[in-house]
Amino acid sequence: SEVINVDHVRLISGEDMYGTGISLAANAYLSIEVKHCHVERIHLSGGGSDSAPAGSFFVDADYVTLRECRSDSSATRGFEYSTDSGYVSLIDCIVDGAETGFLGHDSNSSRLVNCAARNCSTSGFVRCRNLSNCWVDGYSSTDYGFYACHRISSSMVFGCTHTGFYDCYRISACEVN
C-alpha cells in the first residue's frame, strides 16, 4: 500500500477528456496536505484506507478544491476531508461503489456542489455541510442517502433501503424517490 502525499503542489490536473486514471492498491490514497491546492479531472480506482482514516481522496488542508474528480470502488470512502480542514470545495465529483461516498467531519465552512454518490453500501454523504444539487443513487443497496448532513438544497435521493435524509437539518427543495 502506498500513500500519495501532495504537500508542495498547487495544481494537479488530468488533461484527458474523461480524467486521468490512477489505480490504487488496498490501503492507498491520495492525501492533499497543502493549502490552496486544486485537483481537477483525476479518476481514482480502488484504494481507501481502514488503517489510516482516509478515503481514496483525502484532504487535510484548508482552501482545497477538487473539481470533476471521481472515485470508483474505494474500500472505505470515496472523498474525505479531515476535521482540521476548512473551506474545502468539492465540485462535480462522483463516487461509484464505496462504503461511504463523501465524509465531511462536520466542517461548517466546506461546500459540495453537483456531487453524486452511487451504489455506496452504507451512505452517500455523511456529516457534510453546505450541499447544493447533490444526489444519491443507492441502487437499492445503500442504507442512507444523506446522514447527519446540514444545509442541503435542491438535492435528490433514489433507491436507498433505509432513509433518504437521516438526522439532517436545514433542508430545502429536496426530494426522495
JSON list of C-alpha atoms in Angstrom, two decimals:
[
{"chain": "A", "resi": 1, "resn": "SER", "atom": "CA", "xyz": [0.00, 0.00, 0.00]},
{"chain": "A", "resi": 2, "resn": "GLU", "atom": "CA", "xyz": [1.28, 3.39, -0.95]},
{"chain": "A", "resi": 3, "resn": "VAL", "atom": "CA", "xyz": [0.06, 6.83, 0.06]},
{"chain": "A", "resi": 4, "resn": "ILE", "atom": "CA", "xyz": [0.49, 9.62, -2.48]},
{"chain": "A", "resi": 5, "resn": "ASN", "atom": "CA", "xyz": [1.25, 12.76, -0.45]},
{"chain": "A", "resi": 6, "resn": "VAL", "atom": "CA", "xyz": [0.66, 16.14, -2.06]},
{"chain": "A", "resi": 7, "resn": "ASP", "atom": "CA", "xyz": [2.41, 18.68, 0.14]},
{"chain": "A", "resi": 8, "resn": "HIS", "atom": "CA", "xyz": [4.07, 21.24, -2.17]},
{"chain": "A", "resi": 9, "resn": "VAL", "atom": "CA", "xyz": [1.87, 21.34, -5.29]},
{"chain": "A", "resi": 10, "resn": "ARG", "atom": "CA", "xyz": [-0.77, 23.96, -6.11]},
{"chain": "A", "resi": 11, "resn": "LEU", "atom": "CA", "xyz": [-2.43, 22.33, -9.17]},
{"chain": "A", "resi": 12, "resn": "ILE", "atom": "CA", "xyz": [-2.96, 18.72, -10.24]},
{"chain": "A", "resi": 13, "resn": "SER", "atom": "CA", "xyz": [-4.86, 18.46, -13.49]},
{"chain": "A", "resi": 14, "resn": "GLY", "atom": "CA", "xyz": [-5.77, 15.43, -15.56]},
{"chain": "A", "resi": 15, "resn": "GLU", "atom": "CA", "xyz": [-5.83, 16.60, -19.14]},
{"chain": "A", "resi": 16, "resn": "ASP", "atom": "CA", "xyz": [-7.60, 13.57, -20.62]},
{"chain": "A", "resi": 17, "resn": "MET", "atom": "CA", "xyz": [-11.16, 14.36, -21.70]},
{"chain": "A", "resi": 18, "resn": "TYR", "atom": "CA", "xyz": [-12.54, 11.81, -19.19]},
{"chain": "A", "resi": 19, "resn": "GLY", "atom": "CA", "xyz": [-9.99, 12.36, -16.42]},
{"chain": "A", "resi": 20, "resn": "THR", "atom": "CA", "xyz": [-6.59, 10.87, -15.80]},
{"chain": "A", "resi": 21, "resn": "GLY", "atom": "CA", "xyz": [-6.91, 7.48, -14.13]},
{"chain": "A", "resi": 22, "resn": "ILE", "atom": "CA", "xyz": [-4.85, 6.12, -11.25]},
{"chain": "A", "resi": 23, "resn": "SER", "atom": "CA", "xyz": [-5.37, 2.61, -9.85]},
{"chain": "A", "resi": 24, "resn": "LEU", "atom": "CA", "xyz": [-4.70, 2.44, -6.12]},
{"chain": "A", "resi": 25, "resn": "ALA", "atom": "CA", "xyz": [-3.72, -0.65, -4.14]},
{"chain": "A", "resi": 26, "resn": "ALA", "atom": "CA", "xyz": [-5.51, -1.61, -0.93]},
{"chain": "A", "resi": 27, "resn": "ASN", "atom": "CA", "xyz": [-4.99, 0.97, 1.85]},
{"chain": "A", "resi": 28, "resn": "ALA", "atom": "CA", "xyz": [-3.56, 3.52, -0.61]},
{"chain": "A", "resi": 29, "resn": "TYR", "atom": "CA", "xyz": [-4.97, 7.02, -1.08]},
{"chain": "A", "resi": 30, "resn": "LEU", "atom": "CA", "xyz": [-4.23, 10.49, -2.45]},
{"chain": "A", "resi": 31, "resn": "SER", "atom": "CA", "xyz": [-3.51, 12.78, 0.51]},
{"chain": "A", "resi": 32, "resn": "ILE", "atom": "CA", "xyz": [-3.73, 16.52, -0.19]},
{"chain": "A", "resi": 33, "resn": "GLU", "atom": "CA", "xyz": [-1.82, 18.37, 2.53]},
{"chain": "A", "resi": 34, "resn": "VAL", "atom": "CA", "xyz": [-1.17, 21.86, 1.13]},
{"chain": "A", "resi": 35, "resn": "LYS", "atom": "CA", "xyz": [-3.41, 24.94, 1.35]},
{"chain": "A", "resi": 36, "resn": "HIS", "atom": "CA", "xyz": [-4.97, 26.32, -1.82]},
{"chain": "A", "resi": 37, "resn": "CYS", "atom": "CA", "xyz": [-4.32, 23.16, -3.84]},
{"chain": "A", "resi": 38, "resn": "HIS", "atom": "CA", "xyz": [-6.63, 22.49, -6.81]},
{"chain": "A", "resi": 39, "resn": "VAL", "atom": "CA", "xyz": [-7.17, 18.96, -8.13]},
{"chain": "A", "resi": 40, "resn": "GLU", "atom": "CA", "xyz": [-9.07, 18.58, -11.39]},
{"chain": "A", "resi": 41, "resn": "ARG", "atom": "CA", "xyz": [-10.21, 15.64, -13.54]},
{"chain": "A", "resi": 42, "resn": "ILE", "atom": "CA", "xyz": [-8.45, 12.87, -11.59]},
{"chain": "A", "resi": 43, "resn": "HIS", "atom": "CA", "xyz": [-10.11, 9.43, -11.52]},
{"chain": "A", "resi": 44, "resn": "LEU", "atom": "CA", "xyz": [-9.03, 7.07, -8.72]},
{"chain": "A", "resi": 45, "resn": "SER", "atom": "CA", "xyz": [-9.92, 3.38, -8.75]},
{"chain": "A", "resi": 46, "resn": "GLY", "atom": "CA", "xyz": [-9.67, 1.27, -5.60]},
{"chain": "A", "resi": 47, "resn": "GLY", "atom": "CA", "xyz": [-7.79, 2.45, -2.54]},
{"chain": "A", "resi": 48, "resn": "GLY", "atom": "CA", "xyz": [-9.21, 3.87, 0.65]},
{"chain": "A", "resi": 49, "resn": "SER", "atom": "CA", "xyz": [-7.65, 3.00, 3.99]},
{"chain": "A", "resi": 50, "resn": "ASP", "atom": "CA", "xyz": [-9.02, 1.29, 7.07]},
{"chain": "A", "resi": 51, "resn": "SER", "atom": "CA", "xyz": [-5.75, 1.62, 8.99]},
{"chain": "A", "resi": 52, "resn": "ALA", "atom": "CA", "xyz": [-5.47, 5.37, 8.47]},
{"chain": "A", "resi": 53, "resn": "PRO", "atom": "CA", "xyz": [-8.78, 7.22, 8.45]},
{"chain": "A", "resi": 54, "resn": "ALA", "atom": "CA", "xyz": [-8.68, 8.19, 4.80]},
{"chain": "A", "resi": 55, "resn": "GLY", "atom": "CA", "xyz": [-10.85, 7.89, 1.72]},
{"chain": "A", "resi": 56, "resn": "SER", "atom": "CA", "xyz": [-9.35, 7.46, -1.75]},
{"chain": "A", "resi": 57, "resn": "PHE", "atom": "CA", "xyz": [-9.21, 11.27, -1.94]},
{"chain": "A", "resi": 58, "resn": "PHE", "atom": "CA", "xyz": [-8.20, 12.63, 1.49]},
{"chain": "A", "resi": 59, "resn": "VAL", "atom": "CA", "xyz": [-7.95, 16.38, 2.16]},
{"chain": "A", "resi": 60, "resn": "ASP", "atom": "CA", "xyz": [-6.02, 17.57, 5.20]},
{"chain": "A", "resi": 61, "resn": "ALA", "atom": "CA", "xyz": [-5.56, 21.28, 4.42]},
{"chain": "A", "resi": 62, "resn": "ASP", "atom": "CA", "xyz": [-7.60, 24.48, 4.11]},
{"chain": "A", "resi": 63, "resn": "TYR", "atom": "CA", "xyz": [-8.91, 26.03, 0.88]},
{"chain": "A", "resi": 64, "resn": "VAL", "atom": "CA", "xyz": [-8.56, 22.88, -1.23]},
{"chain": "A", "resi": 65, "resn": "THR", "atom": "CA", "xyz": [-10.75, 22.49, -4.34]},
{"chain": "A", "resi": 66, "resn": "LEU", "atom": "CA", "xyz": [-11.49, 19.17, -6.04]},
{"chain": "A", "resi": 67, "resn": "ARG", "atom": "CA", "xyz": [-13.30, 19.59, -9.37]},
{"chain": "A", "resi": 68, "resn": "GLU", "atom": "CA", "xyz": [-14.59, 16.89, -11.73]},
{"chain": "A", "resi": 69, "resn": "CYS", "atom": "CA", "xyz": [-12.83, 14.13, -9.77]},
{"chain": "A", "resi": 70, "resn": "ARG", "atom": "CA", "xyz": [-14.08, 10.57, -9.46]},
{"chain": "A", "resi": 71, "resn": "SER", "atom": "CA", "xyz": [-13.57, 7.68, -7.07]},
{"chain": "A", "resi": 72, "resn": "ASP", "atom": "CA", "xyz": [-14.57, 4.14, -8.07]},
{"chain": "A", "resi": 73, "resn": "SER", "atom": "CA", "xyz": [-14.59, 1.03, -5.88]},
{"chain": "A", "resi": 74, "resn": "SER", "atom": "CA", "xyz": [-12.99, 2.53, -2.76]},
{"chain": "A", "resi": 75, "resn": "ALA", "atom": "CA", "xyz": [-12.80, 0.08, 0.15]},
{"chain": "A", "resi": 76, "resn": "THR", "atom": "CA", "xyz": [-13.84, 2.86, 2.56]},
{"chain": "A", "resi": 77, "resn": "ARG", "atom": "CA", "xyz": [-14.76, 6.40, 1.49]},
{"chain": "A", "resi": 78, "resn": "GLY", "atom": "CA", "xyz": [-14.51, 8.00, -1.92]},
{"chain": "A", "resi": 79, "resn": "PHE", "atom": "CA", "xyz": [-13.83, 11.56, -0.68]},
{"chain": "A", "resi": 80, "resn": "GLU", "atom": "CA", "xyz": [-12.96, 12.58, 2.86]},
{"chain": "A", "resi": 81, "resn": "TYR", "atom": "CA", "xyz": [-11.74, 15.80, 4.39]},
{"chain": "A", "resi": 82, "resn": "SER", "atom": "CA", "xyz": [-10.34, 15.96, 7.92]},
{"chain": "A", "resi": 83, "resn": "THR", "atom": "CA", "xyz": [-11.78, 17.75, 10.92]},
{"chain": "A", "resi": 84, "resn": "ASP", "atom": "CA", "xyz": [-8.93, 20.28, 10.64]},
{"chain": "A", "resi": 85, "resn": "SER", "atom": "CA", "xyz": [-9.72, 21.18, 7.01]},
{"chain": "A", "resi": 86, "resn": "GLY", "atom": "CA", "xyz": [-11.66, 24.34, 6.30]},
{"chain": "A", "resi": 87, "resn": "TYR", "atom": "CA", "xyz": [-13.12, 25.86, 3.16]},
{"chain": "A", "resi": 88, "resn": "VAL", "atom": "CA", "xyz": [-12.84, 22.63, 1.17]},
{"chain": "A", "resi": 89, "resn": "SER", "atom": "CA", "xyz": [-14.82, 22.70, -2.10]},
{"chain": "A", "resi": 90, "resn": "LEU", "atom": "CA", "xyz": [-15.94, 19.57, -3.93]},
{"chain": "A", "resi": 91, "resn": "ILE", "atom": "CA", "xyz": [-17.49, 20.46, -7.28]},
{"chain": "A", "resi": 92, "resn": "ASP", "atom": "CA", "xyz": [-18.86, 17.99, -9.87]},
{"chain": "A", "resi": 93, "resn": "CYS", "atom": "CA", "xyz": [-17.30, 14.98, -8.08]},
{"chain": "A", "resi": 94, "resn": "ILE", "atom": "CA", "xyz": [-18.62, 11.41, -8.28]},
{"chain": "A", "resi": 95, "resn": "VAL", "atom": "CA", "xyz": [-18.24, 8.33, -6.12]},
{"chain": "A", "resi": 96, "resn": "ASP", "atom": "CA", "xyz": [-19.25, 4.96, -7.51]},
{"chain": "A", "resi": 97, "resn": "GLY", "atom": "CA", "xyz": [-19.16, 1.89, -5.28]},
{"chain": "A", "resi": 98, "resn": "ALA", "atom": "CA", "xyz": [-17.65, 2.73, -1.88]},
{"chain": "A", "resi": 99, "resn": "GLU", "atom": "CA", "xyz": [-18.63, 2.05, 1.71]},
{"chain": "A", "resi": 100, "resn": "THR", "atom": "CA", "xyz": [-19.40, 5.77, 2.13]},
{"chain": "A", "resi": 101, "resn": "GLY", "atom": "CA", "xyz": [-19.35, 8.28, -0.71]},
{"chain": "A", "resi": 102, "resn": "PHE", "atom": "CA", "xyz": [-18.40, 11.58, 0.97]},
{"chain": "A", "resi": 103, "resn": "LEU", "atom": "CA", "xyz": [-17.33, 12.08, 4.61]},
{"chain": "A", "resi": 104, "resn": "GLY", "atom": "CA", "xyz": [-17.12, 15.69, 5.79]},
{"chain": "A", "resi": 105, "resn": "HIS", "atom": "CA", "xyz": [-16.39, 15.51, 9.54]},
{"chain": "A", "resi": 106, "resn": "ASP", "atom": "CA", "xyz": [-18.81, 18.39, 10.25]},
{"chain": "A", "resi": 107, "resn": "SER", "atom": "CA", "xyz": [-16.71, 21.06, 8.52]},
{"chain": "A", "resi": 108, "resn": "ASN", "atom": "CA", "xyz": [-19.07, 24.07, 8.58]},
{"chain": "A", "resi": 109, "resn": "SER", "atom": "CA", "xyz": [-17.07, 26.10, 6.04]},
{"chain": "A", "resi": 110, "resn": "SER", "atom": "CA", "xyz": [-16.84, 23.45, 3.32]},
{"chain": "A", "resi": 111, "resn": "ARG", "atom": "CA", "xyz": [-19.19, 23.03, 0.37]},
{"chain": "A", "resi": 112, "resn": "LEU", "atom": "CA", "xyz": [-20.27, 20.33, -2.06]},
{"chain": "A", "resi": 113, "resn": "VAL", "atom": "CA", "xyz": [-21.87, 21.32, -5.37]},
{"chain": "A", "resi": 114, "resn": "ASN", "atom": "CA", "xyz": [-23.22, 18.96, -8.08]},
{"chain": "A", "resi": 115, "resn": "CYS", "atom": "CA", "xyz": [-21.70, 15.88, -6.43]},
{"chain": "A", "resi": 116, "resn": "ALA", "atom": "CA", "xyz": [-23.06, 12.35, -6.74]},
{"chain": "A", "resi": 117, "resn": "ALA", "atom": "CA", "xyz": [-22.75, 9.12, -4.74]},
{"chain": "A", "resi": 118, "resn": "ARG", "atom": "CA", "xyz": [-23.80, 5.92, -6.48]},
{"chain": "A", "resi": 119, "resn": "ASN", "atom": "CA", "xyz": [-24.08, 2.40, -5.15]},
{"chain": "A", "resi": 120, "resn": "CYS", "atom": "CA", "xyz": [-22.37, 3.03, -1.79]},
{"chain": "A", "resi": 121, "resn": "SER", "atom": "CA", "xyz": [-23.04, 0.36, 0.84]},
{"chain": "A", "resi": 122, "resn": "THR", "atom": "CA", "xyz": [-23.81, 2.49, 3.92]},
{"chain": "A", "resi": 123, "resn": "SER", "atom": "CA", "xyz": [-24.30, 6.15, 2.97]},
{"chain": "A", "resi": 124, "resn": "GLY", "atom": "CA", "xyz": [-23.87, 8.61, 0.13]},
{"chain": "A", "resi": 125, "resn": "PHE", "atom": "CA", "xyz": [-23.00, 11.71, 2.20]},
{"chain": "A", "resi": 126, "resn": "VAL", "atom": "CA", "xyz": [-22.06, 11.68, 5.91]},
{"chain": "A", "resi": 127, "resn": "ARG", "atom": "CA", "xyz": [-21.54, 14.68, 8.20]},
{"chain": "A", "resi": 128, "resn": "CYS", "atom": "CA", "xyz": [-21.23, 17.10, 5.26]},
{"chain": "A", "resi": 129, "resn": "ARG", "atom": "CA", "xyz": [-22.31, 20.73, 5.29]},
{"chain": "A", "resi": 130, "resn": "ASN", "atom": "CA", "xyz": [-23.46, 23.17, 2.60]},
{"chain": "A", "resi": 131, "resn": "LEU", "atom": "CA", "xyz": [-24.61, 20.78, -0.13]},
{"chain": "A", "resi": 132, "resn": "SER", "atom": "CA", "xyz": [-26.28, 22.01, -3.29]},
{"chain": "A", "resi": 133, "resn": "ASN", "atom": "CA", "xyz": [-27.66, 19.97, -6.19]},
{"chain": "A", "resi": 134, "resn": "CYS", "atom": "CA", "xyz": [-26.14, 16.71, -4.93]},
{"chain": "A", "resi": 135, "resn": "TRP", "atom": "CA", "xyz": [-27.70, 13.31, -5.44]},
{"chain": "A", "resi": 136, "resn": "VAL", "atom": "CA", "xyz": [-27.53, 9.74, -4.25]},
{"chain": "A", "resi": 137, "resn": "ASP", "atom": "CA", "xyz": [-28.50, 6.73, -6.32]},
{"chain": "A", "resi": 138, "resn": "GLY", "atom": "CA", "xyz": [-28.50, 3.81, -3.90]},
{"chain": "A", "resi": 139, "resn": "TYR", "atom": "CA", "xyz": [-29.21, 1.09, -6.49]},
{"chain": "A", "resi": 140, "resn": "SER", "atom": "CA", "xyz": [-31.38, -0.48, -3.75]},
{"chain": "A", "resi": 141, "resn": "SER", "atom": "CA", "xyz": [-28.25, -1.30, -1.75]},
{"chain": "A", "resi": 142, "resn": "THR", "atom": "CA", "xyz": [-27.33, 1.98, 0.01]},
{"chain": "A", "resi": 143, "resn": "ASP", "atom": "CA", "xyz": [-28.78, 2.38, 3.52]},
{"chain": "A", "resi": 144, "resn": "TYR", "atom": "CA", "xyz": [-28.84, 6.19, 3.87]},
{"chain": "A", "resi": 145, "resn": "GLY", "atom": "CA", "xyz": [-28.69, 8.94, 1.28]},
{"chain": "A", "resi": 146, "resn": "PHE", "atom": "CA", "xyz": [-27.65, 11.86, 3.50]},
{"chain": "A", "resi": 147, "resn": "TYR", "atom": "CA", "xyz": [-26.65, 11.05, 7.08]},
{"chain": "A", "resi": 148, "resn": "ALA", "atom": "CA", "xyz": [-26.16, 13.84, 9.65]},
{"chain": "A", "resi": 149, "resn": "CYS", "atom": "CA", "xyz": [-25.71, 16.47, 6.93]},
{"chain": "A", "resi": 150, "resn": "HIS", "atom": "CA", "xyz": [-26.83, 20.10, 7.31]},
{"chain": "A", "resi": 151, "resn": "ARG", "atom": "CA", "xyz": [-27.74, 22.95, 4.95]},
{"chain": "A", "resi": 152, "resn": "ILE", "atom": "CA", "xyz": [-28.83, 20.86, 1.96]},
{"chain": "A", "resi": 153, "resn": "SER", "atom": "CA", "xyz": [-30.62, 22.37, -1.04]},
{"chain": "A", "resi": 154, "resn": "SER", "atom": "CA", "xyz": [-32.03, 21.03, -4.32]},
{"chain": "A", "resi": 155, "resn": "SER", "atom": "CA", "xyz": [-30.70, 17.51, -3.77]},
{"chain": "A", "resi": 156, "resn": "MET", "atom": "CA", "xyz": [-32.19, 14.10, -4.55]},
{"chain": "A", "resi": 157, "resn": "VAL", "atom": "CA", "xyz": [-32.10, 10.55, -3.20]},
{"chain": "A", "resi": 158, "resn": "PHE", "atom": "CA", "xyz": [-33.05, 7.44, -5.18]},
{"chain": "A", "resi": 159, "resn": "GLY", "atom": "CA", "xyz": [-33.05, 3.77, -4.23]},
{"chain": "A", "resi": 160, "resn": "CYS", "atom": "CA", "xyz": [-31.92, 3.82, -0.59]},
{"chain": "A", "resi": 161, "resn": "THR", "atom": "CA", "xyz": [-33.04, 0.97, 1.63]},
{"chain": "A", "resi": 162, "resn": "HIS", "atom": "CA", "xyz": [-33.46, 2.87, 4.92]},
{"chain": "A", "resi": 163, "resn": "THR", "atom": "CA", "xyz": [-33.81, 6.68, 4.90]},
{"chain": "A", "resi": 164, "resn": "GLY", "atom": "CA", "xyz": [-33.12, 9.42, 2.36]},
{"chain": "A", "resi": 165, "resn": "PHE", "atom": "CA", "xyz": [-32.28, 12.19, 4.85]},
{"chain": "A", "resi": 166, "resn": "TYR", "atom": "CA", "xyz": [-31.41, 10.93, 8.35]},
{"chain": "A", "resi": 167, "resn": "ASP", "atom": "CA", "xyz": [-30.57, 13.33, 11.18]},
{"chain": "A", "resi": 168, "resn": "CYS", "atom": "CA", "xyz": [-30.24, 16.19, 8.66]},
{"chain": "A", "resi": 169, "resn": "TYR", "atom": "CA", "xyz": [-31.19, 19.84, 9.28]},
{"chain": "A", "resi": 170, "resn": "ARG", "atom": "CA", "xyz": [-31.94, 22.91, 7.16]},
{"chain": "A", "resi": 171, "resn": "ILE", "atom": "CA", "xyz": [-33.18, 21.06, 4.08]},
{"chain": "A", "resi": 172, "resn": "SER", "atom": "CA", "xyz": [-34.72, 22.99, 1.19]},
{"chain": "A", "resi": 173, "resn": "ALA", "atom": "CA", "xyz": [-36.29, 21.82, -2.12]},
{"chain": "A", "resi": 174, "resn": "CYS", "atom": "CA", "xyz": [-35.01, 18.24, -1.81]},
{"chain": "A", "resi": 175, "resn": "GLU", "atom": "CA", "xyz": [-36.62, 15.01, -2.98]},
{"chain": "A", "resi": 176, "resn": "VAL", "atom": "CA", "xyz": [-36.66, 11.34, -2.03]},
{"chain": "A", "resi": 177, "resn": "ASN", "atom": "CA", "xyz": [-37.75, 8.99, -4.77]}
]
